[in-house]
Short mmCIF file of C-alpha atoms and ligand atoms in Angstrom, two decimals:
data_model
loop_
_atom_site.label_atom_id
_atom_site.label_comp_id
_atom_site.label_asym_id
_atom_site.label_seq_id
_atom_site.Cartn_x
_atom_site.Cartn_y
_atom_site.Cartn_z
CA UNK A 1 58.87 117.37 142.92
CA UNK A 2 58.10 120.87 142.77
CA UNK A 3 59.52 123.62 140.42
CA UNK A 4 58.90 127.01 141.26
CA UNK A 5 58.48 129.68 138.21
CA UNK A 6 60.48 132.46 139.92
CA UNK A 7 61.05 136.26 138.20
CA UNK A 8 63.54 138.00 139.72
CA UNK A 9 62.88 140.99 142.09
CA UNK A 10 59.08 139.96 142.35
CA UNK A 11 56.17 138.22 145.16
CA UNK A 12 57.67 134.82 143.57
CA UNK A 13 60.12 135.61 146.22
CA UNK A 14 57.56 135.15 148.94
CA UNK A 15 56.23 131.55 147.77
CA UNK A 16 60.39 130.49 147.83
CA UNK A 17 60.04 131.84 150.89
CA UNK A 18 57.10 129.35 152.11
CA UNK A 19 58.53 126.40 150.37
CA UNK A 20 61.39 126.93 152.42
CA UNK A 21 59.19 127.51 155.86
CA UNK A 22 57.56 123.94 154.43
CA UNK A 23 60.81 122.06 153.92
CA UNK A 24 59.65 120.15 150.90
CA UNK A 25 62.05 119.46 148.53
CA UNK A 26 61.07 122.27 145.46
CA UNK A 27 63.47 123.35 142.29
CA UNK A 28 63.87 126.74 141.29
CA UNK A 29 63.14 127.39 136.88
CA UNK A 30 64.71 131.64 136.89
CA UNK A 31 63.67 134.47 134.72
CA UNK A 32 65.45 138.03 134.32
CA UNK A 33 63.12 140.48 133.19
CA UNK A 34 63.53 142.61 131.13
CA UNK A 35 66.31 145.66 131.72
CA UNK A 36 64.40 148.03 129.72
CA UNK A 37 60.51 147.56 130.51
CA UNK A 38 60.87 145.25 133.40
CA UNK A 39 58.37 143.10 131.96
CA UNK A 40 58.63 139.09 132.08
CA UNK A 41 60.71 137.37 129.45
CA UNK A 42 58.10 135.33 127.07
CA UNK A 43 59.04 131.97 128.06
CA UNK A 44 56.98 132.21 131.42
CA UNK A 45 53.55 132.39 128.37
CA UNK A 46 54.62 128.62 127.66
CA UNK A 47 53.90 127.99 131.57
CA UNK A 48 51.19 130.22 132.02
CA UNK A 49 49.18 132.00 129.55
CA UNK A 50 49.65 135.04 131.42
CA UNK A 51 52.87 135.04 131.48
CA UNK A 52 53.35 136.29 135.15
CA UNK A 53 55.56 135.00 137.93
CA UNK A 54 54.93 132.88 140.33
CA UNK A 55 53.81 129.86 139.20
CA UNK A 56 54.45 126.24 140.35
CA UNK A 57 54.31 123.14 138.75
CA UNK A 58 53.81 120.30 141.45
CA UNK A 59 54.12 117.20 139.42
CA UNK A 60 51.44 117.33 136.49
CA UNK A 61 49.24 120.63 138.19
CA UNK A 62 50.14 123.88 137.22
CA UNK A 63 49.12 126.72 139.98
CA UNK A 64 49.02 130.51 139.40
CA UNK A 65 48.20 133.51 141.55
CA UNK A 66 50.23 133.89 144.41
CA UNK A 67 46.93 133.25 147.03
CA UNK A 68 45.89 129.90 145.04
CA UNK A 69 49.40 128.44 144.86
CA UNK A 70 50.15 129.31 149.31
CA UNK A 71 46.60 127.70 149.48
CA UNK A 72 47.55 124.67 147.15
CA UNK A 73 50.58 124.19 149.11
CA UNK A 74 49.59 124.49 152.46
CA UNK A 75 46.70 122.50 152.01
CA UNK A 76 48.99 119.49 150.49
CA UNK A 77 52.09 120.09 152.79
CA UNK A 78 51.71 121.67 155.49
CA UNK A 79 51.41 120.47 159.27
CA UNK A 80 49.76 122.50 161.07
CA UNK A 81 51.62 125.10 161.42
CA UNK A 82 50.68 127.79 158.65
CA UNK A 83 47.63 126.57 158.17
CA UNK A 84 44.92 127.81 161.10
CA UNK A 85 42.26 124.91 161.87
CA UNK A 86 38.96 125.36 159.95
CA UNK A 87 36.57 127.22 161.57
CA UNK A 88 38.70 129.32 164.07
CA UNK A 89 39.01 132.83 164.17
CA UNK A 90 42.35 132.31 163.34
CA UNK A 91 41.92 130.37 160.07
CA UNK A 92 39.03 133.32 158.72
CA UNK A 93 41.56 135.77 159.66
CA UNK A 94 44.31 134.12 156.94
CA UNK A 95 41.23 133.76 154.38
CA UNK A 96 40.93 137.86 154.77
CA UNK A 97 44.61 138.43 154.28
CA UNK A 98 45.07 135.59 152.04
CA UNK A 99 42.40 138.09 149.57
CA UNK A 100 43.18 141.88 150.63
CA UNK A 101 46.75 141.58 149.89
CA UNK A 102 46.98 141.16 146.40
CA UNK A 103 42.62 142.16 146.06
CA UNK A 104 42.80 145.60 147.84
CA UNK A 105 46.16 146.64 148.98
CA UNK A 106 48.17 145.32 145.78
CA UNK A 107 46.70 147.23 143.26
CA UNK A 108 47.21 150.33 144.96
CA UNK A 109 51.00 149.76 145.43
CA UNK A 110 50.31 149.64 141.57
CA UNK A 111 49.28 152.66 140.53
CA UNK A 112 51.81 153.89 143.00
CA UNK A 113 54.51 151.82 140.29
CA UNK A 114 52.85 153.14 137.67
CA UNK A 115 52.37 157.43 138.62
CA UNK A 116 55.73 157.56 139.02
CA UNK A 117 56.93 155.34 136.18
CA UNK A 118 54.53 158.24 134.29
CA UNK A 119 56.59 161.10 136.22
CA UNK A 120 60.55 159.71 135.14
CA UNK A 121 59.46 159.08 131.92
CA UNK A 122 61.13 160.02 128.74
CA UNK A 123 58.54 163.21 127.87
CA UNK A 124 58.54 166.16 124.83
CA UNK A 125 59.03 168.88 127.28
CA UNK A 126 55.46 170.26 126.45
CA UNK A 127 54.56 167.00 127.27
CA UNK A 128 55.93 167.50 130.92
CA UNK A 129 53.81 169.54 132.63
CA UNK A 130 50.58 168.51 131.82
CA UNK A 131 51.56 164.77 132.87
CA UNK A 132 52.65 166.03 136.38
CA UNK A 133 49.28 168.01 136.52
CA UNK A 134 47.67 164.23 136.28
CA UNK A 135 50.51 162.31 138.31
CA UNK A 136 49.55 164.66 141.09
CA UNK A 137 45.78 165.24 140.77
CA UNK A 138 45.39 161.34 140.34
CA UNK A 139 48.11 160.87 144.01
CA UNK A 140 45.88 164.07 145.83
CA UNK A 141 42.35 162.85 144.94
CA UNK A 142 42.79 158.95 144.90
CA UNK A 143 45.71 157.28 145.84
CA UNK A 144 47.58 159.01 149.25
CA UNK A 145 44.12 158.74 150.86
CA UNK A 146 43.48 155.27 150.58
CA UNK A 147 47.29 154.60 151.28
CA UNK A 148 46.41 155.97 154.16
CA UNK A 149 43.70 154.84 155.43
CA UNK A 150 45.10 151.22 154.13
CA UNK A 151 47.88 151.60 156.25
CA UNK A 152 46.51 152.03 159.04
CA UNK A 153 43.59 149.71 158.55
CA UNK A 154 46.75 147.22 158.84
CA UNK A 155 48.66 148.99 162.04
CA UNK A 156 45.38 148.29 163.82
CA UNK A 157 45.04 145.08 163.03
CA UNK A 158 48.82 144.35 164.49
CA UNK A 159 47.84 146.00 168.02
CA UNK A 160 47.04 142.79 169.76
CA UNK A 161 49.16 140.29 167.83
CA UNK A 162 52.49 139.43 166.32
CA UNK A 163 50.45 138.41 163.10
CA UNK A 164 48.05 138.87 160.95
CA UNK A 165 46.10 135.14 162.34
CA UNK A 166 47.33 135.90 165.92
CA UNK A 167 49.50 135.00 168.09
CA UNK A 168 51.39 132.53 165.43
CA UNK A 169 53.12 132.84 162.41
CA UNK A 170 50.21 131.64 159.76
CA UNK A 171 50.43 131.58 155.51
CA UNK A 172 48.72 134.98 154.67
CA UNK A 173 51.84 136.45 156.67
CA UNK A 174 54.32 135.27 153.89
CA UNK A 175 51.39 136.85 151.33
CA UNK A 176 51.41 140.36 153.72
CA UNK A 177 55.16 140.35 153.61
CA UNK A 178 55.13 141.03 150.16
CA UNK A 179 52.54 144.62 149.40
CA UNK A 180 54.49 145.43 152.81
CA UNK A 181 57.54 145.27 151.71
CA UNK A 182 56.45 147.18 148.47
CA UNK A 183 55.02 150.11 150.99
CA UNK A 184 57.54 150.14 152.95
CA UNK A 185 59.74 151.99 150.01
CA UNK A 186 57.64 154.87 149.34
CA UNK A 187 56.36 155.42 153.53
CA UNK A 188 58.69 154.91 156.28
CA UNK A 189 57.16 152.58 158.04
CA UNK A 190 59.05 152.96 161.63
CA UNK A 191 58.15 156.80 162.03
CA UNK A 192 54.26 156.10 161.74
CA UNK A 193 53.67 152.51 161.82
CA UNK A 194 56.00 151.02 163.94
CA UNK A 195 53.42 147.47 164.25
CA UNK A 196 53.94 147.40 160.60
CA UNK A 197 57.78 147.86 160.52
CA UNK A 198 58.08 145.21 163.68
CA UNK A 199 56.45 143.08 161.61
CA UNK A 200 58.60 143.11 158.77
CA UNK A 201 61.37 142.76 160.53
CA UNK A 202 59.70 139.69 162.11
CA UNK A 203 59.18 138.04 158.57
CA UNK A 204 63.12 138.87 158.32
CA UNK A 205 65.11 137.24 160.65
CA UNK A 206 63.24 134.16 159.90
CA UNK A 207 65.63 131.54 159.05
CA UNK A 208 63.68 130.80 156.19
CA UNK A 209 62.93 134.11 154.81
CA UNK A 210 66.62 134.21 154.91
CA UNK A 211 67.98 130.87 152.64
CA UNK A 212 65.22 131.99 150.54
CA UNK A 213 66.60 134.79 149.71
CA UNK A 214 70.05 132.43 148.88
CA UNK A 215 67.89 130.55 146.91
CA UNK A 216 66.46 133.53 144.69
CA UNK A 217 69.33 135.51 144.08
CA UNK A 218 68.76 139.43 143.91
CA UNK A 219 65.11 140.75 145.65
CA UNK A 220 65.39 144.57 145.52
CA UNK A 221 62.16 145.84 145.14
CA UNK A 222 62.25 149.76 143.23
CA UNK A 223 65.40 150.07 143.93
CA UNK A 224 65.86 149.13 147.43
CA UNK A 225 68.07 145.81 147.98
CA UNK A 226 66.65 143.47 150.81
CA UNK A 227 70.34 141.81 150.90
CA UNK A 228 71.87 145.20 151.64
N1 LIG B 301 48.43 138.74 141.58
C1 LIG B 301 49.92 137.52 141.06
C2 LIG B 301 50.40 138.97 140.42
C3 LIG B 301 51.29 137.81 139.35
C4 LIG B 301 52.60 139.50 138.82
O1 LIG B 301 51.79 139.96 138.12
N2 LIG B 301 53.54 139.20 139.15
C5 LIG B 301 55.05 139.78 138.87
C6 LIG B 301 55.94 139.86 139.16
S1 LIG B 301 55.37 140.63 140.67
C7 LIG B 301 55.09 139.41 136.72
O2 LIG B 301 54.65 138.77 136.87
N3 LIG B 301 55.84 141.05 136.32
C8 LIG B 301 55.96 140.26 134.83
C9 LIG B 301 55.24 141.32 133.80
O3 LIG B 301 53.39 141.63 134.21
O4 LIG B 301 55.82 140.93 132.47
C10 LIG B 301 50.02 137.36 141.56
O5 LIG B 301 49.65 137.16 143.48
O6 LIG B 301 50.70 136.16 141.86
#
């Protein structure tokens, strides 16, 4: 039996979605974020030394890191629907997007989140203008242009096909859903990035995605309620 160590409002939601797509039996161990810091509770360190979610335990095997979990689950449980054939262009695309999501795009979303936290944190009045200038400088000189380039790249990658691996959904699309949901919090995708907005619409209308929302409890990314 697979156990998913699931932190509310987190990347772990996409592993739940994958488990629902695969139709395997699993159980959930739920964890709540600290209301002030948003950090995971200390119990997660007992599951994996980094104390992050998602982590799965499948009998005597423990796997952390979303991309590694997805690879493990599809290699063991997929019937050929979500893992493209070895050597195919779809399989190369699968590998690329599986890594790109956490390796290239998510770091930009984390920088955006940290800058936002700095901006809104309580600060002595004399520190506030300095903090604001530093935040504005990082946004202007690094973040904005990089996010724009990545969004344009992802948008053009969906020009010819509905999914990142081709005409059929693959497991890397599941991995890509979270960074795009994070991007959607800051950017109105419908305006500049219709392919990305359509992708998220396709994701959210999948019955397995909706079942995963029911299973996982509240899922809000920075104020946007995905159930609402
Ligand atoms: N690259 C890792 C990131 C894991 C991660 O940072 N998870 C976040 C949830 S979205 C977490 O556990 N945050 C709580 C904390 O840092 O205490 C993955 O994709 O699994």
